[in-house]
PDB file of C-alpha atoms in Angstrom:
ATOM      1  CA  UNK A 337      99.174 114.604  91.939  1.00 47.00           C
ATOM      2  CA  UNK A 338      96.602 114.319  89.166  1.00 51.00           C
ATOM      3  CA  UNK A 339      96.153 110.611  89.851  1.00 58.00           C
ATOM      4  CA  UNK A 340      99.899 109.929  89.856  1.00 72.00           C
ATOM      5  CA  UNK A 341     101.900 109.038  92.925  1.00 83.00           C
ATOM      6  CA  UNK A 342     104.970 111.027  93.858  1.00 87.00           C
ATOM      7  CA  UNK A 343     107.072 110.170  96.880  1.00 91.00           C
ATOM      8  CA  UNK A 344     109.604 112.280  98.700  1.00 91.00           C
ATOM      9  CA  UNK A 345     113.157 111.098  99.372  1.00 93.00           C
ATOM     10  CA  UNK A 346     112.289 109.634 102.790  1.00 93.00           C
ATOM     11  CA  UNK A 347     109.459 107.447 101.432  1.00 94.00           C
ATOM     12  CA  UNK A 348     111.521 106.445  98.409  1.00 95.00           C
ATOM     13  CA  UNK A 349     114.460 105.388 100.604  1.00 96.00           C
ATOM     14  CA  UNK A 350     112.191 103.108 102.628  1.00 96.00           C
ATOM     15  CA  UNK A 351     110.020 101.665  99.858  1.00 96.00           C
ATOM     16  CA  UNK A 352     112.949 100.953  97.549  1.00 96.00           C
ATOM     17  CA  UNK A 353     114.396  98.559 100.149  1.00 96.00           C
ATOM     18  CA  UNK A 354     111.399  96.236  99.819  1.00 98.00           C
ATOM     19  CA  UNK A 355     110.451  93.603  97.252  1.00 98.00           C
ATOM     20  CA  UNK A 356     108.775  95.486  94.420  1.00 97.00           C
ATOM     21  CA  UNK A 357     108.940  93.064  91.507  1.00 97.00           C
ATOM     22  CA  UNK A 358     108.671  95.027  88.254  1.00 96.00           C
ATOM     23  CA  UNK A 359     107.418  98.175  90.005  1.00 95.00           C
ATOM     24  CA  UNK A 360     109.988 100.929  89.665  1.00 94.00           C
ATOM     25  CA  UNK A 361     110.648 104.606  90.361  1.00 95.00           C
ATOM     26  CA  UNK A 362     111.676 107.515  88.164  1.00 94.00           C
ATOM     27  CA  UNK A 363     113.327 110.536  89.733  1.00 94.00           C
ATOM     28  CA  UNK A 364     111.592 113.806  88.863  1.00 93.00           C
ATOM     29  CA  UNK A 365     112.107 117.481  89.659  1.00 90.00           C
ATOM     30  CA  UNK A 366     109.562 120.265  89.768  1.00 88.00           C
ATOM     31  CA  UNK A 367     109.793 122.923  87.056  1.00 91.00           C
ATOM     32  CA  UNK A 368     107.809 126.083  86.391  1.00 91.00           C
ATOM     33  CA  UNK A 369     105.644 125.212  83.399  1.00 91.00           C
ATOM     34  CA  UNK A 370     105.839 128.715  81.923  1.00 94.00           C
ATOM     35  CA  UNK A 371     109.502 129.578  82.431  1.00 94.00           C
ATOM     36  CA  UNK A 372     110.831 126.014  82.549  1.00 92.00           C
ATOM     37  CA  UNK A 373     112.929 127.102  85.510  1.00 93.00           C
ATOM     38  CA  UNK A 374     113.737 124.511  88.150  1.00 92.00           C
ATOM     39  CA  UNK A 375     111.491 125.276  91.150  1.00 91.00           C
ATOM     40  CA  UNK A 376     113.155 123.013  93.694  1.00 85.00           C
ATOM     41  CA  UNK A 377     116.414 121.125  94.063  1.00 88.00           C
ATOM     42  CA  UNK A 378     114.503 118.478  95.998  1.00 89.00           C
ATOM     43  CA  UNK A 379     113.985 115.321  93.967  1.00 91.00           C
ATOM     44  CA  UNK A 380     110.711 113.435  94.053  1.00 93.00           C
ATOM     45  CA  UNK A 381     110.041 109.947  92.802  1.00 95.00           C
ATOM     46  CA  UNK A 382     107.247 108.917  90.450  1.00 93.00           C
ATOM     47  CA  UNK A 383     106.247 105.312  91.012  1.00 92.00           C
ATOM     48  CA  UNK A 384     105.162 103.047  88.184  1.00 92.00           C
ATOM     49  CA  UNK A 385     103.082 100.304  89.787  1.00 92.00           C
ATOM     50  CA  UNK A 386     103.756  97.258  87.637  1.00 93.00           C
ATOM     51  CA  UNK A 387     102.628  94.523  90.026  1.00 96.00           C
ATOM     52  CA  UNK A 388      98.949  93.557  90.078  1.00 95.00           C
ATOM     53  CA  UNK A 389      97.289  90.960  92.245  1.00 96.00           C
ATOM     54  CA  UNK A 390      93.676  89.778  92.341  1.00 94.00           C
ATOM     55  CA  UNK A 391      93.048  89.421  96.084  1.00 95.00           C
ATOM     56  CA  UNK A 392      89.941  91.572  96.620  1.00 92.00           C
ATOM     57  CA  UNK A 393      86.952  89.790  98.147  1.00 92.00           C
ATOM     58  CA  UNK A 394      84.217  91.975  96.674  1.00 88.00           C
ATOM     59  CA  UNK A 395      81.336  90.233  98.465  1.00 88.00           C
ATOM     60  CA  UNK A 396      82.812  90.664 101.951  1.00 90.00           C
ATOM     61  CA  UNK A 397      84.247  94.181 101.525  1.00 90.00           C
ATOM     62  CA  UNK A 398      82.404  97.269 102.752  1.00 88.00           C
ATOM     63  CA  UNK A 399      82.505 100.771 101.300  1.00 80.00           C
ATOM     64  CA  UNK A 400      83.001  99.784  97.673  1.00 81.00           C
ATOM     65  CA  UNK A 401      80.599  99.926  94.766  1.00 79.00           C
ATOM     66  CA  UNK A 402      80.629  98.582  91.228  1.00 81.00           C
ATOM     67  CA  UNK A 403      81.748 101.022  88.566  1.00 73.00           C
ATOM     68  CA  UNK A 404      78.951 102.271  86.330  1.00 67.00           C
ATOM     69  CA  UNK A 405      81.273 102.593  83.326  1.00 64.00           C
ATOM     70  CA  UNK A 406      80.283  99.633  81.131  1.00 56.00           C
ATOM     71  CA  UNK A 407      83.054 100.348  78.605  1.00 58.00           C
ATOM     72  CA  UNK A 408      85.741  99.229  81.031  1.00 61.00           C
ATOM     73  CA  UNK A 409      86.514  95.919  82.635  1.00 63.00           C
ATOM     74  CA  UNK A 410      84.430  95.176  85.727  1.00 62.00           C
ATOM     75  CA  UNK A 411      85.907  97.279  88.487  1.00 77.00           C
ATOM     76  CA  UNK A 412      84.881  98.708  91.800  1.00 81.00           C
ATOM     77  CA  UNK A 413      85.375 102.078  93.446  1.00 79.00           C
ATOM     78  CA  UNK A 414      86.065 102.846  97.091  1.00 77.00           C
ATOM     79  CA  UNK A 415      83.300 105.134  98.350  1.00 77.00           C
ATOM     80  CA  UNK A 416      84.318 105.782 101.919  1.00 79.00           C
ATOM     81  CA  UNK A 417      87.325 103.729 102.972  1.00 83.00           C
ATOM     82  CA  UNK A 418      87.589 102.706 106.608  1.00 88.00           C
ATOM     83  CA  UNK A 419      89.907 100.446 108.539  1.00 91.00           C
ATOM     84  CA  UNK A 420      88.890  96.802 108.083  1.00 93.00           C
ATOM     85  CA  UNK A 421      86.357  97.673 105.348  1.00 92.00           C
ATOM     86  CA  UNK A 422      88.315  96.059 102.529  1.00 92.00           C
ATOM     87  CA  UNK A 423      88.686  92.299 102.746  1.00 94.00           C
ATOM     88  CA  UNK A 424      91.326  90.356 100.850  1.00 95.00           C
ATOM     89  CA  UNK A 425      91.439  86.629 100.201  1.00 95.00           C
ATOM     90  CA  UNK A 426      93.801  84.526 102.322  1.00 95.00           C
ATOM     91  CA  UNK A 427      96.179  84.138  99.353  1.00 95.00           C
ATOM     92  CA  UNK A 428      97.261  87.760  99.954  1.00 95.00           C
ATOM     93  CA  UNK A 429      99.337  86.459 102.877  1.00 93.00           C
ATOM     94  CA  UNK A 430     101.529  84.632 100.373  1.00 94.00           C
ATOM     95  CA  UNK A 431     102.155  87.657  98.168  1.00 95.00           C
ATOM     96  CA  UNK A 432     105.815  87.851  97.149  1.00 97.00           C
ATOM     97  CA  UNK A 433     105.834  91.636  96.637  1.00 98.00           C
ATOM     98  CA  UNK A 434     105.337  94.368  99.214  1.00 97.00           C
ATOM     99  CA  UNK A 435     103.396  96.785  97.021  1.00 96.00           C
ATOM    100  CA  UNK A 436     100.731  96.022  94.427  1.00 95.00           C
ATOM    101  CA  UNK A 437      97.536  97.200  92.737  1.00 93.00           C
ATOM    102  CA  UNK A 438      94.345  95.136  92.547  1.00 92.00           C
ATOM    103  CA  UNK A 439      92.797  95.717  89.088  1.00 89.00           C
ATOM    104  CA  UNK A 440      89.289  95.014  90.406  1.00 88.00           C
ATOM    105  CA  UNK A 441      89.543  98.041  92.732  1.00 87.00           C
ATOM    106  CA  UNK A 442      90.221 101.281  90.865  1.00 83.00           C
ATOM    107  CA  UNK A 443      92.959 103.546  92.170  1.00 81.00           C
ATOM    108  CA  UNK A 444      94.008 100.949  94.744  1.00 87.00           C
ATOM    109  CA  UNK A 445      97.464 100.484  96.152  1.00 90.00           C
ATOM    110  CA  UNK A 446      98.213  97.824  98.734  1.00 94.00           C
ATOM    111  CA  UNK A 447     101.243  97.759 101.038  1.00 95.00           C
ATOM    112  CA  UNK A 448     102.486  94.737 102.985  1.00 95.00           C
ATOM    113  CA  UNK A 449     102.384  94.915 106.789  1.00 94.00           C
ATOM    114  CA  UNK A 450     106.180  95.031 106.841  1.00 96.00           C
ATOM    115  CA  UNK A 451     106.298  98.013 104.473  1.00 96.00           C
ATOM    116  CA  UNK A 452     103.662  99.886 106.479  1.00 95.00           C
ATOM    117  CA  UNK A 453     105.583  99.200 109.700  1.00 96.00           C
ATOM    118  CA  UNK A 454     108.778 100.560 108.166  1.00 97.00           C
ATOM    119  CA  UNK A 455     107.063 103.716 106.892  1.00 95.00           C
ATOM    120  CA  UNK A 456     105.321 104.408 110.195  1.00 95.00           C
ATOM    121  CA  UNK A 457     108.438 103.480 112.158  1.00 95.00           C
ATOM    122  CA  UNK A 458     110.354 106.181 110.303  1.00 95.00           C
ATOM    123  CA  UNK A 459     108.016 108.825 111.699  1.00 93.00           C
ATOM    124  CA  UNK A 460     105.754 109.225 108.681  1.00 90.00           C
ATOM    125  CA  UNK A 461     102.174 109.698 109.876  1.00 87.00           C
ATOM    126  CA  UNK A 462      99.460 107.290 108.754  1.00 82.00           C
ATOM    127  CA  UNK A 463      97.262 110.246 107.779  1.00 82.00           C
ATOM    128  CA  UNK A 464      99.980 111.564 105.442  1.00 83.00           C
ATOM    129  CA  UNK A 465      99.957 108.244 103.606  1.00 84.00           C
ATOM    130  CA  UNK A 466      96.132 107.930 103.700  1.00 85.00           C
ATOM    131  CA  UNK A 467      96.434 104.276 104.672  1.00 88.00           C
ATOM    132  CA  UNK A 468      93.526 102.063 105.662  1.00 91.00           C
ATOM    133  CA  UNK A 469      93.935  98.635 107.239  1.00 92.00           C
ATOM    134  CA  UNK A 470      92.576  95.660 105.269  1.00 93.00           C
ATOM    135  CA  UNK A 471      91.382  92.314 106.575  1.00 94.00           C
ATOM    136  CA  UNK A 472      92.794  89.091 105.168  1.00 94.00           C
ATOM    137  CA  UNK A 473      90.561  86.030 105.525  1.00 91.00           C
TER     138      UNK A 473
END
């Protein structure tokens, strides 16, 4: 929502069992902005991604382009993500957390294979998560 990630209870229950480092969740509820009335008793969870890793292999990845905003640090954007289009360096295999952001790739969020397996194994559809498989070389 608006560039922020909200998870439902099912996703939160699964993700929170994994190694997240300093990444943490805040429970939120949905309110009517005008009346301030609670719109749903269902809690959602805002995730604050605090773990960053620099694993992106820019030269070997497909579907990304350099950002044209010179006022920011050098970053890249995903144009049209596809399975196996993003390549990560081999050091990604040694990552000690299961969820991280790569600062070189704007709006990126990477999940470990184990976390993806748990999410999909719970019945959550890959399309609902908008996941794309990466290559590690």
